[in-house]
Coordinates of N, CA, C and O in Angstrom, one line a residue:
X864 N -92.2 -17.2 10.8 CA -92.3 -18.1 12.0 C -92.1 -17.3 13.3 O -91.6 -16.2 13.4
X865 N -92.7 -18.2 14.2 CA -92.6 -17.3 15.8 C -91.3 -17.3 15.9 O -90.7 -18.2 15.3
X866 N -90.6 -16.4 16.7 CA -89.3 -16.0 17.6 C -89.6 -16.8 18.5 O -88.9 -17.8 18.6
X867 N -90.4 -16.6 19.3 CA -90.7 -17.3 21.0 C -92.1 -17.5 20.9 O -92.8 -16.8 20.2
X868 N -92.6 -18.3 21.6 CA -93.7 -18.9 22.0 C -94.2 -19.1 23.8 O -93.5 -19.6 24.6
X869 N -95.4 -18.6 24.0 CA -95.8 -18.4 24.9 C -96.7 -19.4 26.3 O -97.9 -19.4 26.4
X870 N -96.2 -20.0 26.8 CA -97.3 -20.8 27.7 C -98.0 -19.9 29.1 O -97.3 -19.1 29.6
X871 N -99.1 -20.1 29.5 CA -99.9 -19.3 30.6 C -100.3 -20.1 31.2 O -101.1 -20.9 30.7
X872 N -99.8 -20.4 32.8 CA -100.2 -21.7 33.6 C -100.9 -20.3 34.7 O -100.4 -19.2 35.0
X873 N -102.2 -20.7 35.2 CA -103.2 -20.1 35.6 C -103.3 -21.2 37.3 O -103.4 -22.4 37.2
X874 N -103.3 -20.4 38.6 CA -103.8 -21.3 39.9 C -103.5 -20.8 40.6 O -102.7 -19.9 40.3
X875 N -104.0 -21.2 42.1 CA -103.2 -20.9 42.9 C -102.1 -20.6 43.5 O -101.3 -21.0 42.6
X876 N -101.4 -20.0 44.5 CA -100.3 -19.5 44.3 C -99.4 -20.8 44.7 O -98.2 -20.9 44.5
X877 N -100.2 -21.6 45.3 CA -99.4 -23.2 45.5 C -99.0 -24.1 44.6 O -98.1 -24.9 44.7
X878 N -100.0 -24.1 43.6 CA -100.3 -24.8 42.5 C -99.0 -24.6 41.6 O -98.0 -25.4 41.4
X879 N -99.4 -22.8 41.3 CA -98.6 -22.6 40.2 C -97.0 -22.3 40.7 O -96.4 -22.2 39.7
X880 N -96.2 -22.2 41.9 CA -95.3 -22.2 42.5 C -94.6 -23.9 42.5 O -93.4 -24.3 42.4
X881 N -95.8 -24.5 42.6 CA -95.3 -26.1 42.5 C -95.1 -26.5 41.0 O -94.2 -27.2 40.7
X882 N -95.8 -26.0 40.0 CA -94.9 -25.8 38.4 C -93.4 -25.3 38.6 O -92.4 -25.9 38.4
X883 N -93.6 -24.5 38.9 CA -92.3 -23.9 39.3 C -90.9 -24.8 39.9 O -89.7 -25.0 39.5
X884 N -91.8 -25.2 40.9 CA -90.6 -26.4 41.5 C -90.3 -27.4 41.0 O -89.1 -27.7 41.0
X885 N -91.4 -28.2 40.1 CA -91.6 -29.4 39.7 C -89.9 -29.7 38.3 O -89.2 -30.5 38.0
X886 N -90.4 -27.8 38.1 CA -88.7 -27.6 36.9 C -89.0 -27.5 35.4 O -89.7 -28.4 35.0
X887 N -88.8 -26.7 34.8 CA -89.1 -26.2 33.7 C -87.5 -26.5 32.7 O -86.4 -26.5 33.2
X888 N -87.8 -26.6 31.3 CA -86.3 -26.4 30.6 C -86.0 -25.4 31.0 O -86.7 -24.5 31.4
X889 N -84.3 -25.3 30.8 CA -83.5 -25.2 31.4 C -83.7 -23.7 30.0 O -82.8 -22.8 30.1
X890 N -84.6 -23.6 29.1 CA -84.4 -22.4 27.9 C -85.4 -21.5 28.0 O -85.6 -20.7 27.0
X891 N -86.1 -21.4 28.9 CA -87.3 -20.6 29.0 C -87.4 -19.3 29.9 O -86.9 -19.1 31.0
X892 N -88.0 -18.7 29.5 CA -87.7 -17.3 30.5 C -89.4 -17.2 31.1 O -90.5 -17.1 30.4
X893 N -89.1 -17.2 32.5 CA -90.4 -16.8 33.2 C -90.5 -15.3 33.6 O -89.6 -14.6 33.8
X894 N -91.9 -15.1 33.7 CA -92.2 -14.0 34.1 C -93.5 -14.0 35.3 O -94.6 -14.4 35.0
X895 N -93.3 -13.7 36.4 CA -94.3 -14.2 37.7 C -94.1 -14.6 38.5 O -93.2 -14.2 39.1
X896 N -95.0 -15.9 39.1 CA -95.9 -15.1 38.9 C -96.9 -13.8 39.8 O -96.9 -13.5 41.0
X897 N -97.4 -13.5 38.9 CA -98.3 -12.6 39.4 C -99.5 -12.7 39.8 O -100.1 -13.6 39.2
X898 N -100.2 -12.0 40.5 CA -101.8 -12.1 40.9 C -102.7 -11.4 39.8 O -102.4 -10.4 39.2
X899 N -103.9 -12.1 39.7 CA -104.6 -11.6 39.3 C -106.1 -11.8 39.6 O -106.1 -13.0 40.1
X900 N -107.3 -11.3 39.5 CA -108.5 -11.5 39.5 C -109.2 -12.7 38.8 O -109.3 -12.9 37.6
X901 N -109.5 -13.5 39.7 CA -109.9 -14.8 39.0 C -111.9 -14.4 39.0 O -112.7 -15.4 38.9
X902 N -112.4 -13.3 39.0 CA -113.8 -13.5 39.2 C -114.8 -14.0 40.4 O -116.0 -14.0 40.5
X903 N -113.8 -14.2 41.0 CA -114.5 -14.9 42.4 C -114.0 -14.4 43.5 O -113.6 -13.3 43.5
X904 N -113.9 -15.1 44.8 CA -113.8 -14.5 46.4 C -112.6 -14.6 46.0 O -112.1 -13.5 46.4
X905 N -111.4 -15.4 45.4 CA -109.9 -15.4 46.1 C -108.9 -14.8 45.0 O -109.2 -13.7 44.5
X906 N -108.1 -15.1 44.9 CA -107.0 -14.8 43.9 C -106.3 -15.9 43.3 O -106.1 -16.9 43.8
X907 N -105.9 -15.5 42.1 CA -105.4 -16.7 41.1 C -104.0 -16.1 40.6 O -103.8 -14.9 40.5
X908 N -103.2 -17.1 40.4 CA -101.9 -16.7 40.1 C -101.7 -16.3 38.7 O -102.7 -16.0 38.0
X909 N -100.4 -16.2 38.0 CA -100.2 -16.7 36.6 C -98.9 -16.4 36.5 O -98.2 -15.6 37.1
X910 N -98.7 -17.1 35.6 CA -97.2 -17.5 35.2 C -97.0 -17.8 33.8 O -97.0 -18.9 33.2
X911 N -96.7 -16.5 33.3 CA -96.3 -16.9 31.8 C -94.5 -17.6 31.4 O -93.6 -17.2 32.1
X912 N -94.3 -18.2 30.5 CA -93.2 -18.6 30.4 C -92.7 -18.5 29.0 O -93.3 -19.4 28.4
X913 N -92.3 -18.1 28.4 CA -91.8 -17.9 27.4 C -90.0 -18.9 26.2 O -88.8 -18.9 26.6
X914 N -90.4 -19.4 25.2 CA -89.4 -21.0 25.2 C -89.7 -20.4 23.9 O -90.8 -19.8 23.5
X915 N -88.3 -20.8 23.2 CA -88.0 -20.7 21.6 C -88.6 -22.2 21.0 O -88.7 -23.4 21.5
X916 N -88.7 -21.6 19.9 CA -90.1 -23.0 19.2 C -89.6 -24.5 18.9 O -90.2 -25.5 18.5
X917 N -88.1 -24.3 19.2 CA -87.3 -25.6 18.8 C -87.3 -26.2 20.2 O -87.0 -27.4 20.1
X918 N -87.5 -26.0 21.5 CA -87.9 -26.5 23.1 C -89.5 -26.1 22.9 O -89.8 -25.8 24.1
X919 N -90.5 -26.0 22.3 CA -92.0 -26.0 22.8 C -92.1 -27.4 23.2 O -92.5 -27.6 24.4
X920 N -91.9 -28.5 22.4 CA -92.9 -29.6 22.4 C -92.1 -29.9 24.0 O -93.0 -30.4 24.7
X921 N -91.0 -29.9 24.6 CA -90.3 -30.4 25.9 C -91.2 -29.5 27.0 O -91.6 -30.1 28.0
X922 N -91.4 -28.1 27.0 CA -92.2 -27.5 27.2 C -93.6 -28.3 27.3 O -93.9 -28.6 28.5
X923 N -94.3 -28.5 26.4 CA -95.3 -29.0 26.5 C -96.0 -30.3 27.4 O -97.1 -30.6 27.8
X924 N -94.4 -31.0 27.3 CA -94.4 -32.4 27.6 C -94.8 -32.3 29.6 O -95.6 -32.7 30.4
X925 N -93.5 -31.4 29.4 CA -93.6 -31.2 31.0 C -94.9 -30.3 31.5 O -95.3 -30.5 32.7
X926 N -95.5 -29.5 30.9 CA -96.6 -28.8 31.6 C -97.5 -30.0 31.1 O -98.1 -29.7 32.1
X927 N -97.9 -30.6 30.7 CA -98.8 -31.6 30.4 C -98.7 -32.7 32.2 O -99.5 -32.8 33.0
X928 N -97.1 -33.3 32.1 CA -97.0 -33.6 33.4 C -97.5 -33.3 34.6 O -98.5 -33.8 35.2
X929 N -96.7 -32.4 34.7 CA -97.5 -31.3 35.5 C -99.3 -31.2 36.0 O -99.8 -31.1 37.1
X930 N -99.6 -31.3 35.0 CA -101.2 -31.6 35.4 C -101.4 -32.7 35.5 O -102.3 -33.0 36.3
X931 N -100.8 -33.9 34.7 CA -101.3 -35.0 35.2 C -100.5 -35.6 36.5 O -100.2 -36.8 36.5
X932 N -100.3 -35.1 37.3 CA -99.5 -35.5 38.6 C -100.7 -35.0 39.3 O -101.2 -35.8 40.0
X933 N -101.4 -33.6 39.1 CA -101.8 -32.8 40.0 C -103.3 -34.0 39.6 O -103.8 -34.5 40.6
X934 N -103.8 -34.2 38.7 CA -104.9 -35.0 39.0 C -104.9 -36.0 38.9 O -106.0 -36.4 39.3
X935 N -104.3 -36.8 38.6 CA -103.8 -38.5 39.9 C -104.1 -38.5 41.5 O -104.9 -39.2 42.1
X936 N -103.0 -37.0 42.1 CA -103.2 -36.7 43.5 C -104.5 -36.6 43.8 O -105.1 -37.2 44.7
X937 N -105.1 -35.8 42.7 CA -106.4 -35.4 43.4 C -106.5 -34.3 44.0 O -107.2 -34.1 45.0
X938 N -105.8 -33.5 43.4 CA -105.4 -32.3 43.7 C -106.7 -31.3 43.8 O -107.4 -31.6 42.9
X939 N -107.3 -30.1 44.6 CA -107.8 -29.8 44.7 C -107.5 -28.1 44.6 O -108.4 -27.2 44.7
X940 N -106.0 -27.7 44.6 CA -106.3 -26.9 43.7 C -105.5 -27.3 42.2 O -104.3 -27.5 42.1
X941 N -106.2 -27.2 41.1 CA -106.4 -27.6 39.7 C -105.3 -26.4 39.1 O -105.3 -25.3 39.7
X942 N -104.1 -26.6 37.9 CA -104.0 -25.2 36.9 C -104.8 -24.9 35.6 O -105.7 -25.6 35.0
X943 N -104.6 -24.4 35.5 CA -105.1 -24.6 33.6 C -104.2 -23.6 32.7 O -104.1 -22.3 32.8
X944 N -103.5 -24.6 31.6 CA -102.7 -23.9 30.9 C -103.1 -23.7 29.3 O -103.8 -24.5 28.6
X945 N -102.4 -22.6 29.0 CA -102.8 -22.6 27.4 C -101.4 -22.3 27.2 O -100.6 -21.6 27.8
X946 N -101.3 -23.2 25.9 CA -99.8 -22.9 25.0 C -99.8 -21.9 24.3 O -100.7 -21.2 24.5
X947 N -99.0 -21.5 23.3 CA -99.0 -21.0 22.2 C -99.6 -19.7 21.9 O -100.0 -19.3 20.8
X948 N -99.7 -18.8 23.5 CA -101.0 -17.6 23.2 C -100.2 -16.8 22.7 O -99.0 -16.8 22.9
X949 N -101.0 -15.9 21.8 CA -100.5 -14.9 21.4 C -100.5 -13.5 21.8 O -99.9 -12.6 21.2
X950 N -101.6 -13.4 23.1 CA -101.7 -11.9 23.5 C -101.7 -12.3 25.2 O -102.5 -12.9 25.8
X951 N -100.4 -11.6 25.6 CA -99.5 -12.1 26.7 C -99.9 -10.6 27.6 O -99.0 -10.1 28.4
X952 N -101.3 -10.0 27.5 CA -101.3 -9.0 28.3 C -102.3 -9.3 29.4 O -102.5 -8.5 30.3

């Protein structure tokens, strides 16, 4: 079984800073975020977070949140997250 499990929230540096604010369990260790090359004119953030597998699904609950607040608003800058990755480079 996994040790730790990985989530990758991908946006803006407003976006993904407002994950941040919005509050994460209180068991997860973040790392970021950092910049990186999104392929286009601007720059995209990322923020990986890292939560032992007995807090994923509270993890999930809340990054799920998280996006559905941002597109209710109508938010225009979007994140996109993936759970559970397993290559964190």
């Amino acid at each position: 079984p996994p040790v730790a499990i990985f989530a990758e929230i991908l946006g803006s540096r407003a976006a993904v800073s407002a994950v941040l604010e919005r509050g994460l369990p209180e068991t997860v260790t973040t790392y970021g975020p950092t910049p990186v090359a999104d392929g286009g004119d601007g720059t995209a953030y990322r923020l990986l977070v890292r939560v032992l597998p007995q807090d994923a699904d509270g993890l999930a609950a809340r990054l799920h949140a998280a996006r559905a607040e941002r597109s209710a608003r109508k938010d225009p800058d979007g994140i996109r997250v993936r759970m559970g990755i397993a290559d964190v480079t």
